[in-house]
Coordinates of C-alpha atoms in Angstrom, one line a residue:
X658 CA -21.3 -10.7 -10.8
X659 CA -17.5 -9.7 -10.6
X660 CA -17.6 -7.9 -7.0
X661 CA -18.4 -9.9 -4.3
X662 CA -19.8 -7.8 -1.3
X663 CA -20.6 -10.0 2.1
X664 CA -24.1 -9.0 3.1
X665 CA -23.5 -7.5 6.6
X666 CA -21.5 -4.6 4.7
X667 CA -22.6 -1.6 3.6
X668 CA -21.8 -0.4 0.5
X669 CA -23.6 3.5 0.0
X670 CA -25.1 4.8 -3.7
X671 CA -22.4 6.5 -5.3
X672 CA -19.3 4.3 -4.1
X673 CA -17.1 3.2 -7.2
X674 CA -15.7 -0.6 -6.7
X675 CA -14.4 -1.7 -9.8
X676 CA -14.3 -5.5 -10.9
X677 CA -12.9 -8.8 -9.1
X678 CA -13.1 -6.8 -5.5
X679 CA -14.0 -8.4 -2.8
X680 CA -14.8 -6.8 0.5
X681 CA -15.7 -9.1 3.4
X682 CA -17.5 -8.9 7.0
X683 CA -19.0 -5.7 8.6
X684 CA -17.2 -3.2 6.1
X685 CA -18.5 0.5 5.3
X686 CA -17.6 2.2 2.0
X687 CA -18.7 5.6 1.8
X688 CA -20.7 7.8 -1.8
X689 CA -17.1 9.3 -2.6
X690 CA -15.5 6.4 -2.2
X691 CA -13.5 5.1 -5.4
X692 CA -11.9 1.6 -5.4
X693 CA -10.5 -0.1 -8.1
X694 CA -10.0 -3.9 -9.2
X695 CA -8.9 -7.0 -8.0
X696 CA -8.9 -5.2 -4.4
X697 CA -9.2 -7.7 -0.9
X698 CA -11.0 -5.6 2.0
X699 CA -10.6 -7.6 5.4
X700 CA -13.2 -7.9 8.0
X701 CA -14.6 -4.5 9.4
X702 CA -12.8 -2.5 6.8
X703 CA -13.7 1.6 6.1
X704 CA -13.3 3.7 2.9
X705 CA -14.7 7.1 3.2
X706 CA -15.6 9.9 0.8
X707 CA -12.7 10.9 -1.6
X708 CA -10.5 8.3 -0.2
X709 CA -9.2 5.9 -3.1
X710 CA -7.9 2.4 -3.7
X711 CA -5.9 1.6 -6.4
X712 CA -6.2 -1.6 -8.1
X713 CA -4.3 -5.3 -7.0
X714 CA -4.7 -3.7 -2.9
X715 CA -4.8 -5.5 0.5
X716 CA -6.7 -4.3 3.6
X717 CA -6.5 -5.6 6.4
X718 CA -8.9 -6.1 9.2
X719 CA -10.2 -3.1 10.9
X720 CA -8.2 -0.6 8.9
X721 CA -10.1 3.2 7.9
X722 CA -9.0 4.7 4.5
X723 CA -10.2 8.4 5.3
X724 CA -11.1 11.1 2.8
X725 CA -8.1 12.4 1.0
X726 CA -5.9 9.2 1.6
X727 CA -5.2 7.5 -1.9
X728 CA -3.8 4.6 -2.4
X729 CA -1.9 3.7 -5.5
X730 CA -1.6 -0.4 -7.1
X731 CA -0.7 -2.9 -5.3
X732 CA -0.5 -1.6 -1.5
X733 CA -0.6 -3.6 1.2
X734 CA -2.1 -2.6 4.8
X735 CA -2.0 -5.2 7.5
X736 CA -4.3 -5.3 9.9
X737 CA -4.9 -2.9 12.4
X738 CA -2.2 0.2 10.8
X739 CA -3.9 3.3 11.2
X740 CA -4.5 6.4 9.1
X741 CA -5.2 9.8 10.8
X742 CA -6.5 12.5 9.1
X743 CA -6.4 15.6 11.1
X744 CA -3.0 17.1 12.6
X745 CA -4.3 18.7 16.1
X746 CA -7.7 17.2 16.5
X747 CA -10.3 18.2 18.7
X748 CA -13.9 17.0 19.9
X749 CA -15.4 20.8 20.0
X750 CA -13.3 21.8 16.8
X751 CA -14.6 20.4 12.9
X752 CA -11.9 20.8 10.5
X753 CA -13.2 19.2 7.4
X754 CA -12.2 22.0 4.8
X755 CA -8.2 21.8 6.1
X756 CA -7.4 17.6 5.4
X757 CA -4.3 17.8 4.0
X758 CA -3.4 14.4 1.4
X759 CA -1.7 11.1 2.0
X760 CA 0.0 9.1 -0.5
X761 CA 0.8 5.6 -0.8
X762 CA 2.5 4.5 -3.9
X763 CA 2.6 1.5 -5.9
X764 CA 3.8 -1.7 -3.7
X765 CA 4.2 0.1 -0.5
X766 CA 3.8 -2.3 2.5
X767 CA 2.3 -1.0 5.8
X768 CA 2.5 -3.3 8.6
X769 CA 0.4 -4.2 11.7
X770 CA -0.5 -1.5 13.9
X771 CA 1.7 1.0 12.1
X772 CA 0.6 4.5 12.0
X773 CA 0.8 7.2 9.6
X774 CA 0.0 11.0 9.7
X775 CA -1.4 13.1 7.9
X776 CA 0.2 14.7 4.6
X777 CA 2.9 12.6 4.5
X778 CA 3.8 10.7 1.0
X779 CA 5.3 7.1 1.2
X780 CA 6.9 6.1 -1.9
X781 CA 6.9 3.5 -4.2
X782 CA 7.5 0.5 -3.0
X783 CA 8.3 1.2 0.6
X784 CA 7.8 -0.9 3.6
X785 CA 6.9 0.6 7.0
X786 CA 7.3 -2.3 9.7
X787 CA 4.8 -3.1 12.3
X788 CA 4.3 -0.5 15.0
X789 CA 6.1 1.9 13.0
X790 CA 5.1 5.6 13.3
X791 CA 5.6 7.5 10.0
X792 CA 6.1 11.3 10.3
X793 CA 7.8 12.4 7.3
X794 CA 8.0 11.0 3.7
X795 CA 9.8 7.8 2.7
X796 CA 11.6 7.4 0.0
X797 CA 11.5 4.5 -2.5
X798 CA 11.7 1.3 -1.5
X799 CA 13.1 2.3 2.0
X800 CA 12.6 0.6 4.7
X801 CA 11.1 1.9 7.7
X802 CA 10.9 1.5 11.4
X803 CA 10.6 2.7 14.7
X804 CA 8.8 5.7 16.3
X805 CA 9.3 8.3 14.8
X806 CA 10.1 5.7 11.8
X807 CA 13.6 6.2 10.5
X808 CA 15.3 4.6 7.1
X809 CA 16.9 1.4 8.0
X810 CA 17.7 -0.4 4.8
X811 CA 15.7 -1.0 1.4
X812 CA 13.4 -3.7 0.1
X813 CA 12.6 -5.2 -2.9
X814 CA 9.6 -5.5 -4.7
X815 CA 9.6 -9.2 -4.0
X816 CA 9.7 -8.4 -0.5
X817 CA 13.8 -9.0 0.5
X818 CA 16.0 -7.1 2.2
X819 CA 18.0 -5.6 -0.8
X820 CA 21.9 -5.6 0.6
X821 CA 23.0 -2.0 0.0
X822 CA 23.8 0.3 2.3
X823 CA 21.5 3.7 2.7
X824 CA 24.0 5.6 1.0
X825 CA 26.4 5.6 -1.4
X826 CA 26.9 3.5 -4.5
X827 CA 25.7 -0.1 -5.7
X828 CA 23.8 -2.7 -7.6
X829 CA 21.9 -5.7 -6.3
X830 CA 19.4 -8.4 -8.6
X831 CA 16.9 -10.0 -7.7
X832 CA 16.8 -13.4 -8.9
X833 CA 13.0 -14.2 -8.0
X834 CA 11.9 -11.8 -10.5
X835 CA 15.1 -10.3 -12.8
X836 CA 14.9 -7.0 -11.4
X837 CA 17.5 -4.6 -10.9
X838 CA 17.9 -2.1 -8.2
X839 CA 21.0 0.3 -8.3
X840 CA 21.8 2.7 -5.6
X841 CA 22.8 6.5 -6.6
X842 CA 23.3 8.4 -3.2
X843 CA 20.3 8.4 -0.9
X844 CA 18.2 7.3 -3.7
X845 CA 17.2 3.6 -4.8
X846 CA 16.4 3.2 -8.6
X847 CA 14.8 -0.5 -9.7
X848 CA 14.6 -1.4 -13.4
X849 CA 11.9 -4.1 -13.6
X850 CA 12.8 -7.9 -14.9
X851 CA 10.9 -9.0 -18.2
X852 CA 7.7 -9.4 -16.0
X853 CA 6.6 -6.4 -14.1
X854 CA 5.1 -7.1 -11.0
X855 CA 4.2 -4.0 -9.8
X856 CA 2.4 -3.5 -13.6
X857 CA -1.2 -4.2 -13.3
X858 CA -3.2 -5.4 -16.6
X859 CA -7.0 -4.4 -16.3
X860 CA -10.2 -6.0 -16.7
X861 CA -9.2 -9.4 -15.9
X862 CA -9.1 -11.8 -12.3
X863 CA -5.7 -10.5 -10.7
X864 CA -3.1 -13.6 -10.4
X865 CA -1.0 -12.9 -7.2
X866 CA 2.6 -14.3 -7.1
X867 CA 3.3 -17.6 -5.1
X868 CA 6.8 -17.0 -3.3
X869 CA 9.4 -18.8 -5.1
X870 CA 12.7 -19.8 -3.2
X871 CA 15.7 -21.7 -3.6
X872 CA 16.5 -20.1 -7.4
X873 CA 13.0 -21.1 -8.4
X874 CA 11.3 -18.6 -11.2
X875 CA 8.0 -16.6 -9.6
X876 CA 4.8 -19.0 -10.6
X877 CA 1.7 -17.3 -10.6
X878 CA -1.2 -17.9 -7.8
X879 CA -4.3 -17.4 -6.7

């Protein structure tokens, strides 16, 4: 068996987890739920109908992935961020029929106890820091913080602070993993290195990255 599922989860008829996922202590995944491979689910962990997990994803502890919230490869959520689902809620008032959609795109970060409304679309490789509150959309590989959470600098895929300023005209390389980012007004552009790291390759055991420093090359981990 290729999904390991701890025994005091629940895991309801209908749920789609796809191969090499684990999901730990006390979790709940809903019928409409759709998760993908190689995906980590922390202790006390909830995916409800229509909500989906990419593939390569981290969940933190005590983190809810509502209906409508999807979740592209490679995202991380540390423990304890939030996701809320309805703009004005209200204990007498059910307002199923008007969830609006959040995105999370490929190799976002969302730290600890970071929040993030509803509707909102946080791009590719964006990093929200911890505590951060995120009202509007975020732009590539921008880097968030604050409440409300404003733009700050960028970050890599890697995880560095990429040295460009939030607007004008640059280049920076990464020399952990040959990629290239190149600034063009507000906007951030990366051309990957000859191994992709945001690429996922299905049907086999995910190998993450081990952090290389000091000029060292990326080696693959566990």
């Amino acid at each position: 068996m290729t999904i390991q599922i701890h025994p005091s989860s629940v895991v309801d008829e209908g749920a789609i987890i796809g191969d090499f996922t684990k999901i730990w202590h006390f979790c709940h995944v809903e019928p409409g739920a759709a998760i993908g491979e190689n995906n980590n689910l922390g202790q006390n962990v909830y995916i409800g109908n229509d909500a989906v997990v990419g593939n390569g994803c981290r969940i933190g502890n005590s983190v809810s992935v509502f209906a409508n919230i999807i979740l592209e490869d490679f995202v991380f959520c540390a423990p304890f961020m939030v996701f809320t689902h309805i703009y004005y809620p209200r204990a007498g008032i059910t307002r199923r029929d008007v969830f609006t959609k959040t995105y999370v795109r490929t190799g976002a970060t969302i730290g600890a106890n970071a929040t993030v409304v509803p509707g909102v679309d946080i791009g590719r490789g964006a990093f929200i820091a911890a505590g951060a509150v995120v009202t509007t959309d975020c732009r590539e590989w921008a880097l968030m913080v604050g409440s409300p959470a404003r733009q700050v600098g960028w970050v890599s895929a890697y995880g560095d602070k990429i040295p460009l300023p939030l607007e004008g005209e640059g280049e920076w390389h990464c020399e952990a993993t040959g990629d290239r980012y190149r600034l063009e007004g507000k906007t951030m552009h990366r051309e990957a290195g000859e191994v992709d790291i945001l690429a996922y390759v299905p049907g086999r055991p995910l190998e993450r990255i081990l952090a290389a420093r000091d000029g060292q090359k990326l080696v693959a981990g566990g």
